Amino acid sequence: MDTTALNQLDEAGVRRYAEFLLWHYKVVDAFWFIYATERHGQPAAEKLNEQVWGRVGGMAAKDLVARFGIHEKGLEGFVRALRLYPWTLLIGYRIEERDHEVVITVPSCPSQEARLARGLGEYVCKEMHRAEFESFARAIDERIRVECVLAPPDPHPPDCFCQWRFTLA
């Protein structure tokens, strides 16, 4: 990787570039899913999404641990890494640290909201996020357990698209 161009940017330029990368990350994810759906159908695209994010979640967690010196295990290490995870920044996960558990709430989901605005139904994302969060959590600490409180296709209130609970076994 050649990062020479980044060395020429000031701090504000690096921040703008990071924002561009995050936006581009989301756009690539959206378009691959749209085209996979068009070519292979919704159920196949959802299964591919589950496989991709089941793999990528753990890879991201390992990379975050290495790049940012996250040495804590358990829920503390999980939250430190999760706060740096691109989807946390993009979606605005609400992360609540409680006694013996962490709860992630997604009050607004741009992917689902875009589908609804276009007259499409919500796509089934529960198993994709389960795979993603399980691989992310396992990369931090094998003892972390993931529980889906609710996620599409589950019914949900308008101000909460999905919610996940993380505990130690």
Short mmCIF file of N, CA and C in Angstrom, two decimals:
data_model
loop_
_atom_site.label_atom_id
_atom_site.label_comp_id
_atom_site.label_asym_id
_atom_site.label_seq_id
_atom_site.Cartn_x
_atom_site.Cartn_y
_atom_site.Cartn_z
N MET A 1 0.85 -1.17 0.00
CA MET A 1 0.00 0.00 0.00
C MET A 1 0.90 1.23 0.00
N ASP A 2 0.59 2.17 -0.85
CA ASP A 2 1.35 3.42 -0.95
C ASP A 2 0.52 4.54 -0.33
N THR A 3 0.95 5.03 0.82
CA THR A 3 0.22 6.09 1.51
C THR A 3 0.92 7.44 1.39
N THR A 4 1.77 7.60 0.40
CA THR A 4 2.51 8.85 0.21
C THR A 4 1.58 10.05 0.14
N ALA A 5 0.48 9.94 -0.58
CA ALA A 5 -0.45 11.07 -0.73
C ALA A 5 -1.01 11.51 0.62
N LEU A 6 -1.19 10.58 1.54
CA LEU A 6 -1.72 10.94 2.86
C LEU A 6 -0.73 11.80 3.65
N ASN A 7 0.57 11.58 3.42
CA ASN A 7 1.58 12.35 4.13
C ASN A 7 1.55 13.83 3.73
N GLN A 8 0.94 14.13 2.61
CA GLN A 8 0.86 15.52 2.14
C GLN A 8 -0.36 16.24 2.68
N LEU A 9 -1.23 15.54 3.38
CA LEU A 9 -2.44 16.14 3.91
C LEU A 9 -2.22 16.64 5.33
N ASP A 10 -2.86 17.76 5.66
CA ASP A 10 -2.84 18.21 7.04
C ASP A 10 -3.86 17.40 7.84
N GLU A 11 -3.97 17.67 9.12
CA GLU A 11 -4.88 16.89 9.98
C GLU A 11 -6.33 16.96 9.48
N ALA A 12 -6.77 18.13 9.07
CA ALA A 12 -8.15 18.27 8.57
C ALA A 12 -8.33 17.48 7.27
N GLY A 13 -7.30 17.46 6.42
CA GLY A 13 -7.37 16.70 5.18
C GLY A 13 -7.44 15.21 5.44
N VAL A 14 -6.68 14.73 6.42
CA VAL A 14 -6.72 13.30 6.78
C VAL A 14 -8.11 12.95 7.31
N ARG A 15 -8.72 13.84 8.10
CA ARG A 15 -10.07 13.60 8.63
C ARG A 15 -11.08 13.54 7.46
N ARG A 16 -10.98 14.48 6.52
CA ARG A 16 -11.89 14.46 5.37
C ARG A 16 -11.69 13.19 4.55
N TYR A 17 -10.45 12.76 4.42
CA TYR A 17 -10.18 11.53 3.68
C TYR A 17 -10.76 10.31 4.41
N ALA A 18 -10.64 10.29 5.73
CA ALA A 18 -11.24 9.19 6.51
C ALA A 18 -12.76 9.19 6.34
N GLU A 19 -13.37 10.37 6.33
CA GLU A 19 -14.82 10.46 6.11
C GLU A 19 -15.19 9.95 4.71
N PHE A 20 -14.37 10.29 3.72
CA PHE A 20 -14.59 9.77 2.36
C PHE A 20 -14.51 8.24 2.36
N LEU A 21 -13.51 7.68 3.01
CA LEU A 21 -13.35 6.22 3.03
C LEU A 21 -14.55 5.55 3.70
N LEU A 22 -15.01 6.12 4.80
CA LEU A 22 -16.19 5.56 5.47
C LEU A 22 -17.41 5.61 4.56
N TRP A 23 -17.63 6.75 3.92
CA TRP A 23 -18.77 6.88 3.00
C TRP A 23 -18.63 5.87 1.86
N HIS A 24 -17.43 5.75 1.31
CA HIS A 24 -17.20 4.83 0.19
C HIS A 24 -17.41 3.38 0.63
N TYR A 25 -17.00 3.05 1.82
CA TYR A 25 -17.19 1.72 2.41
C TYR A 25 -18.67 1.35 2.39
N LYS A 26 -19.51 2.32 2.81
CA LYS A 26 -20.95 2.10 2.84
C LYS A 26 -21.52 1.98 1.43
N VAL A 27 -21.05 2.80 0.52
CA VAL A 27 -21.56 2.78 -0.86
C VAL A 27 -21.21 1.45 -1.54
N VAL A 28 -20.00 0.99 -1.36
CA VAL A 28 -19.60 -0.29 -1.96
C VAL A 28 -20.47 -1.42 -1.41
N ASP A 29 -20.68 -1.41 -0.10
CA ASP A 29 -21.53 -2.43 0.51
C ASP A 29 -22.94 -2.39 -0.07
N ALA A 30 -23.47 -1.20 -0.24
CA ALA A 30 -24.83 -1.06 -0.78
C ALA A 30 -24.93 -1.58 -2.21
N PHE A 31 -23.99 -1.17 -3.05
CA PHE A 31 -24.08 -1.57 -4.45
C PHE A 31 -23.81 -3.05 -4.68
N TRP A 32 -22.90 -3.64 -3.91
CA TRP A 32 -22.69 -5.09 -4.12
C TRP A 32 -23.96 -5.83 -3.74
N PHE A 33 -24.65 -5.38 -2.68
CA PHE A 33 -25.87 -6.06 -2.27
C PHE A 33 -26.98 -5.86 -3.31
N ILE A 34 -27.12 -4.65 -3.83
CA ILE A 34 -28.12 -4.38 -4.87
C ILE A 34 -27.89 -5.28 -6.08
N TYR A 35 -26.66 -5.33 -6.55
CA TYR A 35 -26.37 -6.13 -7.76
C TYR A 35 -26.45 -7.62 -7.49
N ALA A 36 -26.05 -8.06 -6.31
CA ALA A 36 -26.20 -9.48 -5.96
C ALA A 36 -27.68 -9.86 -5.93
N THR A 37 -28.52 -8.96 -5.43
CA THR A 37 -29.97 -9.19 -5.39
C THR A 37 -30.53 -9.27 -6.80
N GLU A 38 -30.13 -8.33 -7.66
CA GLU A 38 -30.62 -8.34 -9.04
C GLU A 38 -30.23 -9.62 -9.77
N ARG A 39 -29.02 -10.08 -9.56
CA ARG A 39 -28.53 -11.24 -10.30
C ARG A 39 -28.98 -12.56 -9.70
N HIS A 40 -29.03 -12.65 -8.37
CA HIS A 40 -29.24 -13.95 -7.72
C HIS A 40 -30.50 -14.02 -6.87
N GLY A 41 -31.21 -12.91 -6.69
CA GLY A 41 -32.41 -12.89 -5.86
C GLY A 41 -32.11 -12.49 -4.43
N GLN A 42 -33.14 -12.04 -3.75
CA GLN A 42 -33.00 -11.52 -2.38
C GLN A 42 -32.46 -12.57 -1.39
N PRO A 43 -33.03 -13.79 -1.34
CA PRO A 43 -32.51 -14.76 -0.36
C PRO A 43 -31.03 -15.08 -0.56
N ALA A 44 -30.59 -15.22 -1.82
CA ALA A 44 -29.18 -15.52 -2.07
C ALA A 44 -28.30 -14.34 -1.67
N ALA A 45 -28.74 -13.12 -1.97
CA ALA A 45 -27.96 -11.93 -1.60
C ALA A 45 -27.85 -11.82 -0.08
N GLU A 46 -28.94 -12.13 0.63
CA GLU A 46 -28.90 -12.08 2.09
C GLU A 46 -27.94 -13.13 2.65
N LYS A 47 -27.91 -14.31 2.04
CA LYS A 47 -26.99 -15.36 2.50
C LYS A 47 -25.54 -14.96 2.22
N LEU A 48 -25.29 -14.38 1.05
CA LEU A 48 -23.94 -13.88 0.74
C LEU A 48 -23.54 -12.79 1.73
N ASN A 49 -24.47 -11.90 2.03
CA ASN A 49 -24.22 -10.83 2.99
C ASN A 49 -23.81 -11.41 4.35
N GLU A 50 -24.51 -12.45 4.76
CA GLU A 50 -24.19 -13.12 6.02
C GLU A 50 -22.78 -13.70 5.98
N GLN A 51 -22.42 -14.35 4.88
CA GLN A 51 -21.09 -14.94 4.76
C GLN A 51 -20.00 -13.86 4.75
N VAL A 52 -20.22 -12.81 3.98
CA VAL A 52 -19.23 -11.73 3.88
C VAL A 52 -19.00 -11.10 5.25
N TRP A 53 -20.09 -10.67 5.90
CA TRP A 53 -19.92 -9.95 7.17
C TRP A 53 -19.53 -10.88 8.31
N GLY A 54 -19.85 -12.15 8.20
CA GLY A 54 -19.37 -13.12 9.18
C GLY A 54 -17.86 -13.24 9.14
N ARG A 55 -17.31 -13.05 7.99
CA ARG A 55 -15.84 -13.10 7.82
C ARG A 55 -15.21 -11.74 8.16
N VAL A 56 -15.78 -10.68 7.61
CA VAL A 56 -15.19 -9.35 7.73
C VAL A 56 -15.24 -8.82 9.16
N GLY A 57 -16.28 -9.15 9.92
CA GLY A 57 -16.37 -8.67 11.30
C GLY A 57 -15.16 -9.07 12.14
N GLY A 58 -14.80 -10.34 12.08
CA GLY A 58 -13.65 -10.82 12.84
C GLY A 58 -12.34 -10.25 12.34
N MET A 59 -12.23 -10.11 11.02
CA MET A 59 -11.02 -9.52 10.45
C MET A 59 -10.85 -8.08 10.94
N ALA A 60 -11.94 -7.34 10.96
CA ALA A 60 -11.89 -5.94 11.42
C ALA A 60 -11.48 -5.88 12.88
N ALA A 61 -12.08 -6.72 13.71
CA ALA A 61 -11.75 -6.71 15.14
C ALA A 61 -10.27 -7.00 15.36
N LYS A 62 -9.74 -8.00 14.69
CA LYS A 62 -8.30 -8.33 14.84
C LYS A 62 -7.43 -7.18 14.40
N ASP A 63 -7.79 -6.53 13.31
CA ASP A 63 -7.02 -5.41 12.81
C ASP A 63 -7.09 -4.22 13.77
N LEU A 64 -8.27 -3.94 14.31
CA LEU A 64 -8.42 -2.84 15.27
C LEU A 64 -7.59 -3.11 16.52
N VAL A 65 -7.62 -4.34 17.02
CA VAL A 65 -6.84 -4.71 18.20
C VAL A 65 -5.35 -4.44 17.94
N ALA A 66 -4.86 -4.87 16.78
CA ALA A 66 -3.44 -4.71 16.46
C ALA A 66 -3.07 -3.24 16.22
N ARG A 67 -3.87 -2.53 15.45
CA ARG A 67 -3.54 -1.14 15.09
C ARG A 67 -3.67 -0.16 16.24
N PHE A 68 -4.59 -0.43 17.16
CA PHE A 68 -4.87 0.53 18.22
C PHE A 68 -4.50 0.02 19.61
N GLY A 69 -3.73 -1.08 19.66
CA GLY A 69 -3.20 -1.58 20.93
C GLY A 69 -4.28 -1.88 21.95
N ILE A 70 -5.33 -2.55 21.51
CA ILE A 70 -6.41 -2.91 22.43
C ILE A 70 -6.03 -4.24 23.09
N HIS A 71 -5.68 -4.16 24.36
CA HIS A 71 -5.21 -5.36 25.07
C HIS A 71 -6.27 -5.95 25.98
N GLU A 72 -7.30 -5.16 26.29
CA GLU A 72 -8.34 -5.65 27.18
C GLU A 72 -9.12 -6.77 26.52
N LYS A 73 -9.53 -7.71 27.32
CA LYS A 73 -10.43 -8.77 26.88
C LYS A 73 -11.81 -8.47 27.41
N GLY A 74 -12.71 -9.39 27.24
CA GLY A 74 -14.05 -9.23 27.78
C GLY A 74 -14.80 -8.09 27.12
N LEU A 75 -15.81 -7.62 27.81
CA LEU A 75 -16.68 -6.58 27.27
C LEU A 75 -15.96 -5.24 27.14
N GLU A 76 -14.99 -4.99 28.00
CA GLU A 76 -14.23 -3.74 27.92
C GLU A 76 -13.45 -3.66 26.60
N GLY A 77 -12.76 -4.71 26.25
CA GLY A 77 -12.03 -4.74 24.98
C GLY A 77 -12.97 -4.71 23.79
N PHE A 78 -14.09 -5.41 23.92
CA PHE A 78 -15.10 -5.42 22.87
C PHE A 78 -15.59 -4.01 22.58
N VAL A 79 -15.93 -3.26 23.61
CA VAL A 79 -16.45 -1.90 23.43
C VAL A 79 -15.37 -0.99 22.86
N ARG A 80 -14.13 -1.10 23.34
CA ARG A 80 -13.06 -0.26 22.79
C ARG A 80 -12.92 -0.48 21.28
N ALA A 81 -12.93 -1.73 20.85
CA ALA A 81 -12.80 -2.03 19.42
C ALA A 81 -14.06 -1.61 18.67
N LEU A 82 -15.22 -1.89 19.25
CA LEU A 82 -16.48 -1.58 18.59
C LEU A 82 -16.63 -0.08 18.32
N ARG A 83 -16.15 0.75 19.23
CA ARG A 83 -16.26 2.20 19.03
C ARG A 83 -15.46 2.67 17.81
N LEU A 84 -14.48 1.90 17.38
CA LEU A 84 -13.66 2.23 16.21
C LEU A 84 -14.11 1.51 14.95
N TYR A 85 -15.04 0.60 15.06
CA TYR A 85 -15.52 -0.18 13.92
C TYR A 85 -16.23 0.75 12.93
N PRO A 86 -15.93 0.64 11.64
CA PRO A 86 -16.55 1.55 10.67
C PRO A 86 -18.06 1.65 10.75
N TRP A 87 -18.76 0.53 10.97
CA TRP A 87 -20.22 0.60 11.02
C TRP A 87 -20.72 1.36 12.23
N THR A 88 -19.98 1.35 13.33
CA THR A 88 -20.37 2.15 14.49
C THR A 88 -20.34 3.62 14.12
N LEU A 89 -19.30 4.03 13.42
CA LEU A 89 -19.17 5.43 13.00
C LEU A 89 -20.22 5.79 11.95
N LEU A 90 -20.45 4.90 11.01
CA LEU A 90 -21.38 5.17 9.91
C LEU A 90 -22.84 5.19 10.35
N ILE A 91 -23.22 4.25 11.18
CA ILE A 91 -24.62 4.07 11.55
C ILE A 91 -24.96 4.84 12.83
N GLY A 92 -23.98 5.01 13.70
CA GLY A 92 -24.26 5.67 14.96
C GLY A 92 -24.86 4.72 15.98
N TYR A 93 -24.24 3.53 16.10
CA TYR A 93 -24.71 2.60 17.12
C TYR A 93 -24.77 3.30 18.47
N ARG A 94 -25.83 3.09 19.19
CA ARG A 94 -25.90 3.55 20.57
C ARG A 94 -25.40 2.39 21.43
N ILE A 95 -24.29 2.59 22.10
CA ILE A 95 -23.65 1.53 22.89
C ILE A 95 -23.87 1.84 24.37
N GLU A 96 -24.56 0.92 25.04
CA GLU A 96 -24.82 1.08 26.47
C GLU A 96 -24.03 0.01 27.22
N GLU A 97 -23.16 0.45 28.10
CA GLU A 97 -22.42 -0.46 28.95
C GLU A 97 -23.17 -0.57 30.28
N ARG A 98 -23.66 -1.77 30.57
CA ARG A 98 -24.40 -2.04 31.79
C ARG A 98 -23.62 -3.05 32.62
N ASP A 99 -24.11 -3.32 33.82
CA ASP A 99 -23.48 -4.36 34.64
C ASP A 99 -23.54 -5.69 33.89
N HIS A 100 -22.41 -6.24 33.56
CA HIS A 100 -22.29 -7.58 32.97
C HIS A 100 -22.86 -7.71 31.57
N GLU A 101 -23.14 -6.59 30.89
CA GLU A 101 -23.62 -6.70 29.51
C GLU A 101 -23.39 -5.38 28.77
N VAL A 102 -23.38 -5.50 27.46
CA VAL A 102 -23.34 -4.35 26.57
C VAL A 102 -24.53 -4.49 25.64
N VAL A 103 -25.24 -3.39 25.41
CA VAL A 103 -26.38 -3.40 24.51
C VAL A 103 -26.13 -2.38 23.40
N ILE A 104 -26.26 -2.86 22.17
CA ILE A 104 -26.17 -1.98 21.01
C ILE A 104 -27.58 -1.78 20.48
N THR A 105 -27.94 -0.51 20.30
CA THR A 105 -29.23 -0.16 19.72
C THR A 105 -28.98 0.65 18.46
N VAL A 106 -29.72 0.34 17.41
CA VAL A 106 -29.62 1.06 16.15
C VAL A 106 -30.93 1.82 15.95
N PRO A 107 -30.95 3.11 16.36
CA PRO A 107 -32.19 3.87 16.26
C PRO A 107 -32.54 4.24 14.81
N SER A 108 -31.53 4.33 13.96
CA SER A 108 -31.75 4.72 12.57
C SER A 108 -30.82 3.89 11.69
N CYS A 109 -31.40 3.20 10.70
CA CYS A 109 -30.59 2.35 9.82
C CYS A 109 -30.69 2.88 8.39
N PRO A 110 -29.63 3.56 7.91
CA PRO A 110 -29.69 4.13 6.56
C PRO A 110 -30.00 3.11 5.47
N SER A 111 -29.50 1.89 5.59
CA SER A 111 -29.76 0.87 4.56
C SER A 111 -31.25 0.53 4.50
N GLN A 112 -31.84 0.26 5.65
CA GLN A 112 -33.26 -0.09 5.68
C GLN A 112 -34.12 1.13 5.32
N GLU A 113 -33.75 2.30 5.81
CA GLU A 113 -34.52 3.50 5.51
C GLU A 113 -34.50 3.82 4.02
N ALA A 114 -33.36 3.60 3.36
CA ALA A 114 -33.27 3.83 1.91
C ALA A 114 -34.19 2.88 1.16
N ARG A 115 -34.23 1.63 1.59
CA ARG A 115 -35.13 0.65 0.95
C ARG A 115 -36.58 1.07 1.14
N LEU A 116 -36.94 1.45 2.34
CA LEU A 116 -38.32 1.85 2.61
C LEU A 116 -38.70 3.09 1.80
N ALA A 117 -37.78 4.05 1.66
CA ALA A 117 -38.06 5.26 0.88
C ALA A 117 -38.28 4.94 -0.60
N ARG A 118 -37.69 3.84 -1.06
CA ARG A 118 -37.85 3.44 -2.47
C ARG A 118 -39.01 2.46 -2.66
N GLY A 119 -39.78 2.24 -1.60
CA GLY A 119 -40.93 1.35 -1.71
C GLY A 119 -40.58 -0.12 -1.61
N LEU A 120 -39.36 -0.42 -1.22
CA LEU A 120 -38.94 -1.81 -1.02
C LEU A 120 -39.13 -2.16 0.44
N GLY A 121 -39.34 -3.40 0.72
CA GLY A 121 -39.44 -3.81 2.11
C GLY A 121 -38.06 -3.90 2.74
N GLU A 122 -38.06 -4.05 4.04
CA GLU A 122 -36.79 -4.26 4.73
C GLU A 122 -36.20 -5.60 4.29
N TYR A 123 -34.90 -5.63 4.22
CA TYR A 123 -34.26 -6.91 3.93
C TYR A 123 -33.96 -7.60 5.25
N VAL A 124 -33.84 -8.90 5.18
CA VAL A 124 -33.57 -9.70 6.38
C VAL A 124 -32.08 -9.56 6.70
N CYS A 125 -31.81 -8.91 7.82
CA CYS A 125 -30.40 -8.67 8.18
C CYS A 125 -30.00 -9.32 9.50
N LYS A 126 -30.94 -9.96 10.17
CA LYS A 126 -30.66 -10.53 11.49
C LYS A 126 -29.49 -11.51 11.47
N GLU A 127 -29.53 -12.48 10.56
CA GLU A 127 -28.47 -13.50 10.55
C GLU A 127 -27.14 -12.94 10.08
N MET A 128 -27.19 -11.95 9.19
CA MET A 128 -25.96 -11.29 8.76
C MET A 128 -25.31 -10.60 9.94
N HIS A 129 -26.09 -9.83 10.70
CA HIS A 129 -25.52 -9.13 11.85
C HIS A 129 -25.11 -10.11 12.95
N ARG A 130 -25.85 -11.19 13.10
CA ARG A 130 -25.45 -12.19 14.09
C ARG A 130 -24.05 -12.73 13.74
N ALA A 131 -23.86 -13.09 12.47
CA ALA A 131 -22.56 -13.60 12.02
C ALA A 131 -21.47 -12.55 12.20
N GLU A 132 -21.78 -11.32 11.83
CA GLU A 132 -20.81 -10.22 11.95
C GLU A 132 -20.42 -10.00 13.41
N PHE A 133 -21.43 -9.84 14.29
CA PHE A 133 -21.15 -9.55 15.69
C PHE A 133 -20.49 -10.73 16.39
N GLU A 134 -20.88 -11.95 16.05
CA GLU A 134 -20.24 -13.12 16.67
C GLU A 134 -18.77 -13.20 16.28
N SER A 135 -18.45 -12.99 15.01
CA SER A 135 -17.04 -13.07 14.61
C SER A 135 -16.25 -11.91 15.19
N PHE A 136 -16.85 -10.72 15.25
CA PHE A 136 -16.18 -9.56 15.85
C PHE A 136 -15.90 -9.85 17.33
N ALA A 137 -16.93 -10.28 18.05
CA ALA A 137 -16.79 -10.54 19.49
C ALA A 137 -15.78 -11.65 19.76
N ARG A 138 -15.84 -12.74 19.00
CA ARG A 138 -14.91 -13.87 19.18
C ARG A 138 -13.46 -13.43 19.00
N ALA A 139 -13.23 -12.50 18.08
CA ALA A 139 -11.86 -12.03 17.84
C ALA A 139 -11.33 -11.25 19.05
N ILE A 140 -12.22 -10.69 19.83
CA ILE A 140 -11.82 -9.96 21.04
C ILE A 140 -11.69 -10.91 22.22
N ASP A 141 -12.70 -11.77 22.40
CA ASP A 141 -12.72 -12.70 23.53
C ASP A 141 -13.73 -13.80 23.24
N GLU A 142 -13.25 -15.03 23.23
CA GLU A 142 -14.10 -16.19 22.91
C GLU A 142 -15.29 -16.34 23.86
N ARG A 143 -15.21 -15.72 25.04
CA ARG A 143 -16.28 -15.87 26.03
C ARG A 143 -17.49 -14.99 25.75
N ILE A 144 -17.36 -14.02 24.85
CA ILE A 144 -18.47 -13.09 24.60
C ILE A 144 -19.58 -13.81 23.85
N ARG A 145 -20.79 -13.67 24.35
CA ARG A 145 -21.98 -14.25 23.74
C ARG A 145 -22.83 -13.14 23.14
N VAL A 146 -23.46 -13.44 22.02
CA VAL A 146 -24.26 -12.47 21.28
C VAL A 146 -25.71 -12.92 21.30
N GLU A 147 -26.59 -12.00 21.62
CA GLU A 147 -28.02 -12.30 21.61
C GLU A 147 -28.74 -11.20 20.84
N CYS A 148 -29.54 -11.59 19.88
CA CYS A 148 -30.36 -10.63 19.15
C CYS A 148 -31.63 -10.36 19.95
N VAL A 149 -31.84 -9.11 20.31
CA VAL A 149 -33.08 -8.72 20.97
C VAL A 149 -34.15 -8.55 19.90
N LEU A 150 -33.79 -7.84 18.81
CA LEU A 150 -34.67 -7.71 17.65
C LEU A 150 -33.87 -7.19 16.47
N ALA A 151 -34.26 -7.66 15.29
CA ALA A 151 -33.65 -7.21 14.03
C ALA A 151 -34.54 -7.70 12.89
N PRO A 152 -34.58 -6.94 11.80
CA PRO A 152 -35.40 -7.40 10.66
C PRO A 152 -35.03 -8.83 10.26
N PRO A 153 -36.03 -9.68 10.15
CA PRO A 153 -37.42 -9.43 9.82
C PRO A 153 -38.34 -9.24 11.02
N ASP A 154 -37.80 -9.15 12.25
CA ASP A 154 -38.65 -8.95 13.42
C ASP A 154 -39.38 -7.61 13.34
N PRO A 155 -40.58 -7.55 13.87
CA PRO A 155 -41.23 -6.24 14.00
C PRO A 155 -40.42 -5.39 14.97
N HIS A 156 -40.42 -4.08 14.74
CA HIS A 156 -39.66 -3.19 15.61
C HIS A 156 -40.33 -1.83 15.67
N PRO A 157 -40.07 -1.09 16.74
CA PRO A 157 -40.63 0.26 16.82
C PRO A 157 -39.92 1.18 15.80
N PRO A 158 -40.53 2.28 15.44
CA PRO A 158 -39.94 3.17 14.43
C PRO A 158 -38.58 3.74 14.82
N ASP A 159 -38.31 3.84 16.12
CA ASP A 159 -37.05 4.44 16.58
C ASP A 159 -35.99 3.40 16.96
N CYS A 160 -36.18 2.15 16.53
CA CYS A 160 -35.21 1.10 16.84
C CYS A 160 -35.29 0.01 15.78
N PHE A 161 -34.32 0.01 14.87
CA PHE A 161 -34.32 -1.01 13.82
C PHE A 161 -33.80 -2.34 14.33
N CYS A 162 -32.79 -2.29 15.19
CA CYS A 162 -32.31 -3.54 15.77
C CYS A 162 -31.64 -3.27 17.10
N GLN A 163 -31.51 -4.34 17.87
CA GLN A 163 -30.87 -4.25 19.18
C GLN A 163 -30.21 -5.58 19.49
N TRP A 164 -29.00 -5.49 20.05
CA TRP A 164 -28.19 -6.68 20.34
C TRP A 164 -27.64 -6.58 21.74
N ARG A 165 -27.55 -7.74 22.40
CA ARG A 165 -27.01 -7.83 23.76
C ARG A 165 -25.76 -8.72 23.74
N PHE A 166 -24.74 -8.28 24.47
CA PHE A 166 -23.48 -9.00 24.55
C PHE A 166 -23.16 -9.24 26.02
N THR A 167 -22.85 -10.50 26.34
CA THR A 167 -22.53 -10.89 27.70
C THR A 167 -21.31 -11.81 27.69
N LEU A 168 -20.76 -12.05 28.85
CA LEU A 168 -19.66 -13.02 28.99
C LEU A 168 -20.23 -14.33 29.49
N ALA A 169 -19.77 -15.42 28.90
CA ALA A 169 -20.20 -16.76 29.33
C ALA A 169 -19.43 -17.16 30.57
#
